[in-house]
Coordinates of C-alpha atoms in Angstrom, one line a residue:
Chain A
M16 CA -60.9 -55.0 -5.5
T17 CA -59.6 -56.2 -1.9
A18 CA -56.7 -57.9 -4.1
D19 CA -56.2 -54.4 -5.1
L20 CA -56.3 -52.5 -2.1
R21 CA -53.7 -54.8 -0.7
K22 CA -51.3 -54.2 -3.6
I23 CA -51.7 -50.5 -2.9
I24 CA -51.0 -50.9 0.6
G25 CA -48.0 -53.0 0.0
L26 CA -46.0 -51.2 -2.8
H27 CA -46.6 -47.6 -1.1
G28 CA -46.4 -49.3 2.1
A29 CA -43.0 -50.6 1.0
V30 CA -41.8 -47.2 0.0
L31 CA -42.2 -45.5 2.6
V32 CA -40.4 -48.3 4.5
I33 CA -37.4 -47.6 2.2
L34 CA -37.7 -44.2 2.8
F35 CA -37.2 -44.9 6.4
A36 CA -34.5 -47.6 6.6
A37 CA -32.4 -45.5 3.6
Q38 CA -31.1 -43.4 6.3
F39 CA -29.1 -46.0 8.0
F40 CA -27.0 -47.0 4.9
L41 CA -27.1 -43.8 2.7
P42 CA -23.9 -42.0 2.7
A43 CA -23.8 -38.5 4.2
Y44 CA -24.0 -36.9 0.6
H45 CA -26.8 -38.9 -0.2
H46 CA -28.9 -38.7 2.6
G47 CA -28.8 -34.8 3.0
N48 CA -30.0 -35.1 -0.6
L49 CA -32.9 -37.4 0.1
A50 CA -33.9 -35.0 3.0
R51 CA -34.4 -32.0 0.5
I52 CA -36.0 -34.4 -2.2
M53 CA -38.7 -35.5 0.3
V54 CA -39.5 -31.9 1.3
L55 CA -39.4 -30.9 -2.4
A56 CA -41.7 -34.0 -3.2
T57 CA -44.2 -32.8 -0.9
Y58 CA -44.3 -29.7 -2.7
A59 CA -45.1 -32.0 -5.7
M60 CA -47.5 -33.8 -4.2
G61 CA -49.4 -30.9 -3.0
Y62 CA -49.0 -29.6 -6.8
N63 CA -50.3 -33.3 -8.2
L64 CA -53.5 -32.8 -6.2
L65 CA -54.3 -29.9 -8.3
F66 CA -52.8 -30.8 -11.7
G67 CA -52.6 -34.8 -11.8
Y68 CA -56.2 -35.3 -9.9
T69 CA -58.3 -31.8 -10.4
G70 CA -57.1 -31.2 -14.0
L71 CA -56.1 -27.3 -13.1
L72 CA -53.0 -26.3 -14.5
S73 CA -51.4 -23.8 -12.3
L74 CA -48.2 -21.7 -13.4
G75 CA -48.2 -20.0 -9.9
H76 CA -47.5 -22.4 -6.9
A77 CA -44.3 -20.7 -6.6
L78 CA -46.3 -18.3 -4.3
F79 CA -47.8 -21.0 -1.8
F80 CA -44.5 -22.5 -1.4
A81 CA -43.0 -18.8 -0.8
A82 CA -46.2 -18.2 1.6
G83 CA -44.9 -20.9 4.1
L84 CA -41.5 -20.2 3.4
Y85 CA -41.9 -16.3 4.6
G86 CA -45.0 -17.4 6.8
M87 CA -42.6 -19.7 8.7
G88 CA -39.4 -17.0 8.4
L89 CA -41.4 -13.7 9.0
G90 CA -43.1 -15.4 12.0
M91 CA -40.0 -16.0 13.5
T92 CA -37.8 -12.6 12.4
Q93 CA -41.0 -10.4 13.3
F94 CA -43.4 -11.9 15.7
G95 CA -40.5 -14.1 17.3
L96 CA -42.6 -17.5 16.9
G97 CA -41.0 -20.7 18.1
A98 CA -40.1 -23.1 15.1
G99 CA -43.5 -25.4 15.3
A100 CA -45.7 -22.2 15.7
A101 CA -43.8 -20.4 12.6
V102 CA -44.4 -23.6 10.4
V103 CA -48.1 -23.5 11.3
L104 CA -48.4 -20.1 10.5
G105 CA -46.6 -20.4 7.2
V106 CA -49.2 -23.2 6.4
V107 CA -52.0 -21.4 7.5
A108 CA -50.7 -18.2 5.2
G109 CA -50.0 -20.5 2.3
A110 CA -53.6 -21.9 2.5
G111 CA -55.2 -18.2 3.4
I112 CA -53.7 -17.2 0.1
G113 CA -54.6 -20.3 -1.7
A114 CA -58.4 -19.5 -0.8
L115 CA -58.0 -15.7 -2.1
I116 CA -56.5 -16.5 -5.1
G117 CA -58.8 -19.3 -6.1
A118 CA -61.8 -17.4 -5.3
L119 CA -60.5 -14.9 -8.1
A120 CA -58.5 -17.4 -10.4
L121 CA -61.1 -20.1 -10.5
R122 CA -63.3 -17.4 -12.5
T123 CA -61.4 -18.3 -15.4
E124 CA -60.7 -21.8 -17.2
G125 CA -57.9 -23.6 -19.1
V126 CA -55.0 -21.3 -20.5
A127 CA -56.6 -17.9 -19.0
F128 CA -56.3 -20.0 -15.4
M129 CA -52.6 -20.7 -16.1
I130 CA -52.1 -17.0 -17.1
V131 CA -53.9 -15.8 -14.1
T132 CA -52.0 -17.8 -11.5
L133 CA -48.6 -17.0 -13.0
M134 CA -49.4 -13.2 -12.9
F135 CA -50.6 -13.4 -9.3
A136 CA -47.5 -15.8 -8.3
Q137 CA -45.5 -12.6 -10.0
A138 CA -47.2 -10.1 -8.3
G139 CA -46.4 -12.1 -5.2
Y140 CA -42.9 -12.2 -6.1
L141 CA -42.7 -8.3 -6.7
I142 CA -44.2 -7.7 -3.2
I143 CA -41.4 -9.8 -1.4
L144 CA -39.0 -7.7 -3.2
Y145 CA -41.2 -4.5 -2.4
F146 CA -40.6 -4.9 1.1
G147 CA -37.0 -5.9 1.3
S148 CA -36.5 -4.2 4.7
Y149 CA -38.4 -7.3 6.1
T150 CA -38.0 -9.8 3.6
R151 CA -34.4 -9.2 2.5
G152 CA -35.3 -9.3 -1.0
D153 CA -33.1 -11.6 -3.3
E154 CA -30.6 -11.8 -0.8
G155 CA -33.0 -13.4 1.5
F156 CA -32.0 -14.1 5.2
V157 CA -30.7 -17.2 7.2
I158 CA -32.5 -18.8 10.0
Q159 CA -30.3 -19.3 12.7
Q160 CA -29.5 -22.7 14.3
A161 CA -30.6 -21.5 17.8
D162 CA -33.8 -20.8 16.3
R163 CA -34.1 -24.1 14.4
L164 CA -35.3 -26.3 17.5
V165 CA -38.8 -28.5 18.0
A166 CA -39.2 -29.8 21.0
G167 CA -35.4 -29.4 22.2
L168 CA -34.6 -31.1 18.8
D169 CA -31.9 -29.5 16.6
L170 CA -33.4 -29.6 13.1
S171 CA -29.9 -28.6 11.4
D172 CA -28.7 -32.0 12.7
P173 CA -28.5 -34.5 9.8
T174 CA -30.5 -37.2 11.4
V175 CA -33.2 -35.0 13.1
R176 CA -33.3 -33.3 9.9
Y177 CA -34.2 -36.4 7.7
F178 CA -36.6 -37.3 10.4
A179 CA -38.8 -34.1 10.3
A180 CA -38.6 -34.4 6.0
L181 CA -39.7 -37.9 6.4
S182 CA -42.5 -37.1 8.9
I183 CA -43.6 -34.1 6.7
F184 CA -43.8 -36.6 3.5
Y185 CA -45.3 -39.3 5.3
A186 CA -48.4 -36.5 7.0
A187 CA -48.8 -35.2 3.5
F188 CA -48.9 -38.5 1.5
V189 CA -51.5 -40.1 4.4
V190 CA -53.4 -37.0 4.0
L191 CA -53.6 -36.7 0.2
M192 CA -54.1 -40.9 0.1
W193 CA -56.9 -40.6 2.3
V194 CA -58.5 -37.3 0.6
L195 CA -58.3 -39.0 -2.8
R196 CA -60.0 -42.2 -1.5
S197 CA -62.8 -40.2 -0.3
R198 CA -65.6 -39.0 -1.6
F199 CA -64.5 -35.5 -2.1
G200 CA -61.2 -36.9 -3.8
H201 CA -63.6 -39.1 -6.2
V202 CA -65.6 -35.8 -7.1
L203 CA -62.2 -34.1 -8.0
I204 CA -61.2 -36.9 -10.1
A205 CA -64.6 -37.0 -11.8
I206 CA -64.3 -32.9 -12.3
R207 CA -60.8 -34.2 -14.0
E208 CA -62.5 -36.6 -16.5
N209 CA -65.5 -34.3 -17.4
E210 CA -66.4 -31.3 -15.5
E211 CA -69.7 -30.8 -17.5
R212 CA -70.9 -34.3 -16.4
A213 CA -69.5 -34.1 -12.7
M214 CA -71.8 -30.5 -12.5
M215 CA -74.9 -32.1 -14.1
L216 CA -74.7 -35.2 -11.7
G217 CA -75.5 -32.4 -9.4
Y218 CA -72.3 -31.3 -7.6
D219 CA -70.9 -27.5 -7.2
V220 CA -67.9 -28.0 -9.2
Q221 CA -66.5 -24.4 -8.5
R222 CA -66.4 -25.0 -4.8
Y223 CA -64.7 -28.7 -5.0
K224 CA -62.2 -26.9 -7.4
W225 CA -61.8 -24.0 -4.7
G226 CA -61.4 -26.9 -2.0
A227 CA -58.8 -28.8 -3.9
V228 CA -56.9 -25.1 -4.4
V229 CA -56.7 -24.4 -0.7
L230 CA -55.7 -28.0 -0.1
S231 CA -52.9 -27.9 -2.5
A232 CA -51.6 -24.7 -1.2
G233 CA -51.5 -25.5 1.8
V234 CA -49.4 -28.8 0.9
S235 CA -47.4 -26.5 -1.0
A236 CA -46.9 -24.4 1.8
L237 CA -46.2 -26.9 4.5
A238 CA -43.3 -28.0 2.3
G239 CA -42.0 -24.4 1.8
A240 CA -42.1 -23.8 5.6
A241 CA -40.6 -26.8 6.1
Y242 CA -38.1 -26.3 3.6
G243 CA -36.7 -22.8 5.2
V244 CA -36.7 -24.6 8.7
L245 CA -34.8 -27.4 7.7
F246 CA -32.2 -25.8 5.7
G247 CA -32.2 -22.6 7.4
Y248 CA -32.4 -20.2 4.7
V249 CA -35.4 -17.8 3.4
G250 CA -35.2 -15.7 0.3
A251 CA -37.2 -14.5 -2.7
S252 CA -35.6 -17.0 -5.4
F253 CA -38.1 -19.5 -4.2
A254 CA -41.1 -17.4 -5.2
S255 CA -39.6 -16.8 -8.8
V256 CA -41.4 -18.3 -11.7
Q257 CA -38.7 -21.4 -11.9
Y258 CA -40.2 -22.7 -8.9
S259 CA -43.9 -22.6 -10.4
I260 CA -42.2 -24.7 -13.2
F261 CA -40.6 -27.1 -11.0
P262 CA -43.6 -29.2 -9.3
L263 CA -45.0 -29.4 -13.0
L264 CA -41.7 -30.8 -14.4
W265 CA -41.4 -33.2 -11.3
V266 CA -44.9 -34.2 -11.5
L267 CA -44.9 -34.6 -15.4
L268 CA -41.5 -36.6 -15.2
G269 CA -43.0 -38.6 -12.2
G270 CA -46.8 -39.3 -13.6
A271 CA -49.5 -37.0 -13.1
G272 CA -52.3 -38.3 -10.9
T273 CA -50.3 -41.0 -9.4
M274 CA -49.4 -41.1 -5.8
L275 CA -45.9 -42.0 -6.1
G276 CA -45.5 -39.9 -9.1
P277 CA -44.3 -36.6 -7.5
L278 CA -41.3 -38.9 -5.3
V279 CA -40.0 -40.6 -8.4
G280 CA -40.2 -37.5 -10.4
T281 CA -38.4 -35.4 -7.9
I282 CA -35.7 -38.1 -7.4
F283 CA -35.3 -38.3 -11.2
M284 CA -34.6 -34.7 -11.9
F285 CA -32.5 -33.9 -8.6
Y286 CA -30.4 -36.9 -9.7
L287 CA -30.3 -36.2 -13.4
I288 CA -29.1 -32.7 -12.9
D289 CA -26.7 -33.9 -9.9
L290 CA -24.9 -36.8 -11.9
S291 CA -25.0 -34.8 -15.3
S292 CA -23.2 -31.6 -13.9
G293 CA -20.3 -34.2 -12.7
V294 CA -19.6 -35.1 -15.9
T295 CA -19.9 -32.0 -18.2
T296 CA -20.9 -28.2 -17.6
A297 CA -23.1 -28.5 -20.3
Y298 CA -25.2 -30.6 -18.0
M299 CA -28.7 -28.7 -18.9
L300 CA -28.0 -30.1 -22.7
I301 CA -28.0 -33.7 -21.1
A302 CA -30.7 -33.1 -19.0
G303 CA -33.0 -31.2 -21.6
I304 CA -32.4 -34.6 -24.0
V305 CA -33.3 -37.0 -21.4
L306 CA -36.6 -35.1 -20.8
V307 CA -37.2 -35.0 -24.3
C308 CA -36.7 -38.7 -24.7
L309 CA -38.8 -39.0 -21.7
T310 CA -41.8 -37.0 -23.2
L311 CA -41.5 -38.9 -26.3
F312 CA -41.4 -42.5 -24.9
A313 CA -43.3 -41.8 -21.3
P314 CA -45.6 -39.2 -22.0
Q315 CA -47.6 -40.1 -18.7
G316 CA -44.3 -40.0 -16.8
L317 CA -42.7 -42.9 -15.3
M318 CA -45.2 -44.2 -12.6
G319 CA -48.0 -43.1 -15.7
E320 CA -46.4 -45.7 -18.0
L321 CA -45.8 -48.4 -14.9
R322 CA -49.4 -47.9 -14.4
N323 CA -50.4 -48.4 -18.4
R324 CA -48.3 -51.1 -18.7
F325 CA -48.2 -53.4 -15.7
W326 CA -49.9 -51.8 -12.6
R327 CA -53.4 -51.0 -13.5
W328 CA -54.6 -50.6 -10.2
L329 CA -52.1 -47.8 -9.6
P330 CA -53.8 -44.8 -7.6
Chain B
M3 CA -99.7 -26.2 -9.7
S4 CA -98.0 -28.8 -11.5
F5 CA -94.9 -30.9 -10.7
L6 CA -92.6 -29.0 -13.3
N7 CA -94.0 -25.7 -15.0
A8 CA -92.5 -23.7 -17.6
E9 CA -94.0 -20.6 -18.5
G10 CA -93.2 -18.2 -21.8
L11 CA -90.0 -19.8 -21.8
T12 CA -87.3 -18.6 -24.5
K13 CA -84.1 -19.0 -25.7
Q14 CA -82.4 -16.6 -28.1
F15 CA -79.4 -17.8 -29.7
N16 CA -78.0 -14.3 -31.3
G17 CA -80.4 -14.5 -34.7
L18 CA -81.9 -17.8 -33.7
R19 CA -84.9 -18.2 -31.1
A20 CA -84.5 -21.9 -30.2
V21 CA -87.1 -21.8 -27.9
D22 CA -90.0 -19.4 -28.5
D23 CA -92.2 -18.8 -25.7
V24 CA -93.1 -22.3 -24.7
T25 CA -95.3 -23.2 -21.8
L26 CA -95.3 -27.0 -20.3
E27 CA -96.9 -28.1 -17.3
V28 CA -95.8 -31.7 -16.4
P29 CA -97.8 -33.2 -13.6
K30 CA -96.0 -35.7 -11.2
G31 CA -95.6 -39.3 -12.1
Q32 CA -96.2 -38.5 -15.7
V33 CA -94.1 -40.0 -18.9
R34 CA -94.0 -37.0 -21.0
A35 CA -92.7 -37.3 -24.6
L36 CA -90.9 -34.3 -26.0
I37 CA -91.2 -34.8 -30.1
G38 CA -90.5 -32.9 -33.2
P39 CA -88.4 -33.0 -36.1
N40 CA -84.6 -32.0 -36.1
G41 CA -83.9 -28.4 -34.9
A42 CA -87.3 -28.2 -33.2
G43 CA -85.8 -27.1 -30.2
K44 CA -86.2 -30.2 -27.8
T45 CA -82.6 -30.5 -26.8
T46 CA -82.6 -26.6 -25.9
L47 CA -85.4 -27.1 -23.8
V48 CA -84.7 -29.6 -21.7
G49 CA -81.2 -27.8 -21.5
L50 CA -83.0 -24.3 -20.1
L51 CA -85.4 -26.7 -17.8
S52 CA -82.1 -28.4 -16.2
G53 CA -80.3 -25.3 -16.0
R54 CA -77.4 -26.0 -18.5
L55 CA -78.5 -23.1 -20.7
A56 CA -79.7 -19.8 -19.3
C57 CA -83.1 -18.9 -20.6
S58 CA -83.6 -15.4 -22.2
S59 CA -86.9 -15.0 -20.3
G60 CA -89.8 -16.9 -18.9
R61 CA -90.1 -19.0 -15.4
I62 CA -89.8 -22.6 -14.4
S63 CA -90.9 -23.6 -11.3
F64 CA -90.1 -27.5 -10.3
D65 CA -91.6 -29.4 -7.1
E66 CA -93.2 -26.2 -6.1
R67 CA -90.1 -24.2 -6.0
D68 CA -89.1 -21.5 -8.6
V69 CA -86.2 -22.6 -9.6
T70 CA -85.4 -19.9 -13.0
S71 CA -82.2 -18.2 -11.2
L72 CA -80.8 -21.3 -9.6
P73 CA -77.5 -22.8 -11.2
A74 CA -77.4 -26.4 -12.6
H75 CA -75.9 -28.1 -9.9
K76 CA -78.7 -27.0 -7.6
R77 CA -81.5 -28.0 -9.6
I78 CA -80.1 -31.4 -10.1
A79 CA -79.3 -31.6 -6.4
S80 CA -83.2 -30.8 -5.9
G81 CA -84.3 -34.1 -7.6
M82 CA -83.5 -33.8 -11.3
A83 CA -81.4 -36.3 -13.5
Y84 CA -80.0 -35.3 -16.6
T85 CA -78.9 -37.8 -19.5
F86 CA -77.1 -36.1 -22.5
Q87 CA -77.9 -36.6 -26.1
I88 CA -74.4 -36.9 -26.8
T89 CA -72.8 -39.2 -24.5
S90 CA -71.2 -37.6 -21.5
I91 CA -69.7 -40.3 -19.2
F92 CA -66.5 -40.5 -17.5
P93 CA -64.6 -42.8 -20.0
S94 CA -61.4 -43.7 -18.0
L95 CA -63.4 -44.5 -14.8
S96 CA -64.9 -48.0 -14.5
V97 CA -68.5 -48.4 -15.2
H98 CA -69.5 -48.7 -11.5
E99 CA -67.8 -45.6 -10.6
N100 CA -69.7 -43.6 -13.1
V101 CA -72.5 -44.5 -11.4
A102 CA -71.4 -44.2 -7.9
L103 CA -70.8 -40.6 -8.6
G104 CA -74.5 -40.3 -9.4
A105 CA -75.7 -42.3 -6.0
R106 CA -73.0 -41.0 -3.6
R107 CA -74.1 -37.2 -4.1
V108 CA -77.7 -38.0 -3.0
F109 CA -77.2 -41.2 -0.7
S110 CA -74.1 -40.0 1.9
D111 CA -74.5 -43.9 3.2
P112 CA -71.9 -45.8 1.3
K113 CA -73.9 -48.8 1.8
E114 CA -77.3 -47.4 0.7
A115 CA -75.2 -45.8 -2.2
E116 CA -73.6 -48.9 -3.1
E117 CA -76.9 -50.7 -3.4
R118 CA -77.9 -48.0 -5.4
V119 CA -75.5 -48.7 -7.8
V120 CA -76.1 -52.7 -8.0
A121 CA -79.5 -51.8 -8.4
A122 CA -79.0 -49.2 -11.3
L123 CA -76.7 -51.3 -13.1
H124 CA -78.7 -54.4 -13.0
R125 CA -81.7 -52.5 -14.4
V126 CA -79.8 -51.5 -17.7
S127 CA -78.2 -55.1 -17.7
L128 CA -74.6 -53.6 -17.5
L129 CA -73.9 -55.1 -13.7
E130 CA -71.4 -57.8 -15.2
R131 CA -69.3 -54.9 -17.0
A132 CA -69.1 -53.1 -13.9
H133 CA -65.5 -52.7 -13.5
E134 CA -64.6 -52.5 -17.1
D135 CA -63.5 -48.8 -18.2
A136 CA -66.8 -46.8 -19.2
G137 CA -64.6 -46.2 -22.7
D138 CA -64.5 -49.6 -23.8
L139 CA -68.5 -49.8 -23.8
S140 CA -69.9 -49.7 -27.4
Y141 CA -72.0 -46.8 -28.2
G142 CA -75.3 -48.1 -27.1
H143 CA -74.1 -49.4 -23.6
Q144 CA -72.7 -46.1 -22.9
R145 CA -76.4 -44.9 -23.6
L146 CA -77.8 -47.6 -20.9
L147 CA -74.8 -46.1 -18.6
E148 CA -76.3 -43.1 -18.9
I149 CA -79.5 -43.9 -17.7
A150 CA -78.2 -45.7 -15.1
M151 CA -76.1 -42.6 -13.8
G152 CA -79.8 -41.1 -13.6
L153 CA -81.4 -43.9 -12.2
A154 CA -78.8 -44.3 -9.1
Q155 CA -79.6 -40.6 -8.1
A156 CA -83.5 -42.0 -7.5
P157 CA -84.8 -38.4 -9.1
K158 CA -87.7 -37.2 -8.8
L159 CA -87.7 -36.1 -12.6
L160 CA -86.2 -38.0 -14.8
I161 CA -84.8 -36.2 -18.1
L162 CA -83.8 -38.6 -21.1
D163 CA -82.2 -37.1 -24.4
E164 CA -82.7 -39.7 -27.2
P165 CA -82.0 -42.6 -24.9
T166 CA -82.6 -45.5 -27.4
Q167 CA -80.4 -43.8 -29.9
G168 CA -78.0 -46.8 -31.0
L169 CA -79.9 -49.5 -29.1
A170 CA -80.3 -52.7 -30.1
D171 CA -84.2 -54.2 -30.5
G172 CA -83.9 -56.6 -27.4
E173 CA -82.4 -53.3 -25.7
V174 CA -85.0 -51.3 -26.6
V175 CA -88.2 -53.3 -25.2
A176 CA -86.1 -53.6 -22.2
F177 CA -85.9 -49.5 -22.0
N178 CA -89.7 -49.7 -22.7
K179 CA -90.0 -51.8 -19.3
L180 CA -88.0 -49.7 -17.5
I181 CA -90.0 -46.5 -18.0
N182 CA -93.2 -48.6 -17.5
D183 CA -91.7 -49.5 -14.2
L184 CA -90.9 -46.2 -13.2
R185 CA -94.4 -44.7 -14.3
G186 CA -96.2 -43.3 -11.3
H187 CA -93.2 -42.4 -8.8
T188 CA -90.6 -40.7 -10.9
T189 CA -91.7 -38.4 -13.5
V190 CA -90.1 -38.6 -17.1
L191 CA -89.3 -36.1 -19.7
L192 CA -88.2 -38.0 -22.7
I193 CA -86.9 -36.8 -25.9
E194 CA -87.5 -39.7 -28.6
H195 CA -87.1 -40.0 -32.3
N196 CA -88.3 -43.6 -32.1
M197 CA -92.1 -43.3 -32.7
N198 CA -92.8 -46.9 -31.6
V199 CA -91.0 -46.3 -28.0
V200 CA -93.3 -42.8 -27.7
M201 CA -96.3 -44.5 -28.7
E202 CA -95.8 -47.2 -26.3
V203 CA -94.5 -45.6 -23.0
A204 CA -95.9 -41.5 -23.4
D205 CA -98.8 -40.7 -20.9
F206 CA -98.8 -37.6 -22.8
I207 CA -97.0 -35.7 -25.8
T208 CA -95.7 -32.3 -26.5
V209 CA -95.1 -31.6 -30.3
L210 CA -92.1 -29.0 -30.6
N211 CA -91.8 -27.3 -34.2
F212 CA -89.3 -24.1 -35.1
G213 CA -89.1 -23.6 -30.9
K214 CA -92.9 -23.3 -30.4
V215 CA -95.4 -25.7 -29.0
L216 CA -97.1 -27.1 -32.3
F217 CA -99.5 -29.8 -30.4
E218 CA -100.3 -31.1 -27.2
G219 CA -102.5 -34.3 -26.4
T220 CA -102.6 -38.2 -25.8
P221 CA -100.3 -40.6 -28.0
E222 CA -103.6 -41.4 -29.5
Q223 CA -104.4 -37.6 -30.2
V224 CA -101.1 -36.8 -31.6
Q225 CA -101.5 -40.1 -34.0
A226 CA -104.6 -38.7 -35.2
S227 CA -103.6 -35.0 -35.5
S228 CA -103.0 -33.5 -39.3
A229 CA -101.0 -31.0 -38.2
V230 CA -98.8 -33.2 -36.3
Q231 CA -98.9 -35.3 -39.4
S232 CA -97.7 -32.9 -41.7
A233 CA -95.2 -31.2 -39.8
Y234 CA -93.6 -34.5 -38.2
L235 CA -95.0 -37.7 -38.7
G236 CA -94.4 -37.8 -42.4
G237 CA -91.3 -36.2 -42.4
A238 CA -90.3 -39.1 -39.6
D239 CA -91.5 -42.2 -41.7
A240 CA -89.9 -40.8 -44.4
E241 CA -86.4 -40.6 -42.5
A242 CA -86.9 -44.1 -41.3

């Protein structure tokens, strides 16, 4: 057991160190990409808690990402909050909406849960468009550089931005790792494996699932708020169904129910599109073929395959 | 009032009345066997008692509390443990984790929980296989794992649904010893088809037939009853 723990700490620690060190030798273009990827991977980690560890497939996570984005953005434009307080407001908004939607959507299961979450997210998207005078709808609004300051640091500066993205990724990673090793996390995994058995061991399955939705929504909202403040833009397209599908795709590619899967999947998908679009305008065709191959030959995702074949101890 | 009390318990599935006005009183510390032909309503009855199924009518009290309207997880948390007839484990988790999930709900101190896990696994002789995936165990060993998951919760009432199915002869002997060890401090409700086990471990037997209580008595009385003989034991002997 302790040998496994050493391997877990070694591997994940190495990944975190590489992410820290990468900024010193990456060229500017990839430096900017990696900052973006780390924020999106945080979103994927939030999604993975619900999908990969609890076994609940949501098709409406864009709502939580957008709640963070708009909670932050509107906090600044409407209430005049500073960047730090606005991000906190974004997280609170996302977790709050998660608490409400969770209480309602968890009355359903399986396919019905997917449809209900999708519908709530669509309703959220339409509400953002409806209140266009505040949200600027599809067009969105820019967050001015002067507002993107935290403790005197300019978040639009590439180095500061990289550090901020890294900190958010680290924070989400450590919190989720801790949650999954806690009693709460073990029960979530038990629910994924056999929900009825978990109930017949005396666990209040509904309450645990609700807790997972709230935490997952909160982490997704953190990513949304960070994305807005780091890259200076808030818009309704982030609430569209596409942004509910992305984290599902990233997590599936990287390996659902693995800690590193969301990061690996996000990097993979980001560069798959980036590189193939440099080769041809039909880049979605290349992306599609690669995805089909991955689904055929690595149905557990990249990290999931690694776990099946070599690293049984991977959390 | 007895430790476990069911009054006028009925379960209607569309046209079928699987459990029909059953009244059951189990005193504290007793090993009670529930027997009857296939389809007599035994599993449905324990499903009603544990809260897995909602009853159509009737009342259930457990440990001096009315639990009729409590959901299953609260009844389990109040001191029942339930083992499934059709093995229901966490196949891709380790044997140890399966049992630990049972123990950790009851014992918040990690050290005590761990001791309970080790003790429960030791009792069913699965300690050496603690780190294997539960799904890799043979069917009989999965049955034993179910029992360990129940034991680790240190329940006041242990409900066992056909625990000896798929066990080797030696394991059945060990199971009988296990129940005899529990006698007195844990109340046991045991559904069992193996009559040798029933006659050896049960203090008292309830015979169900067509959802109704056909007969209740000590093992000797049940063996002597001609009603039970014709409804059940004859059939069971022929089956075996």
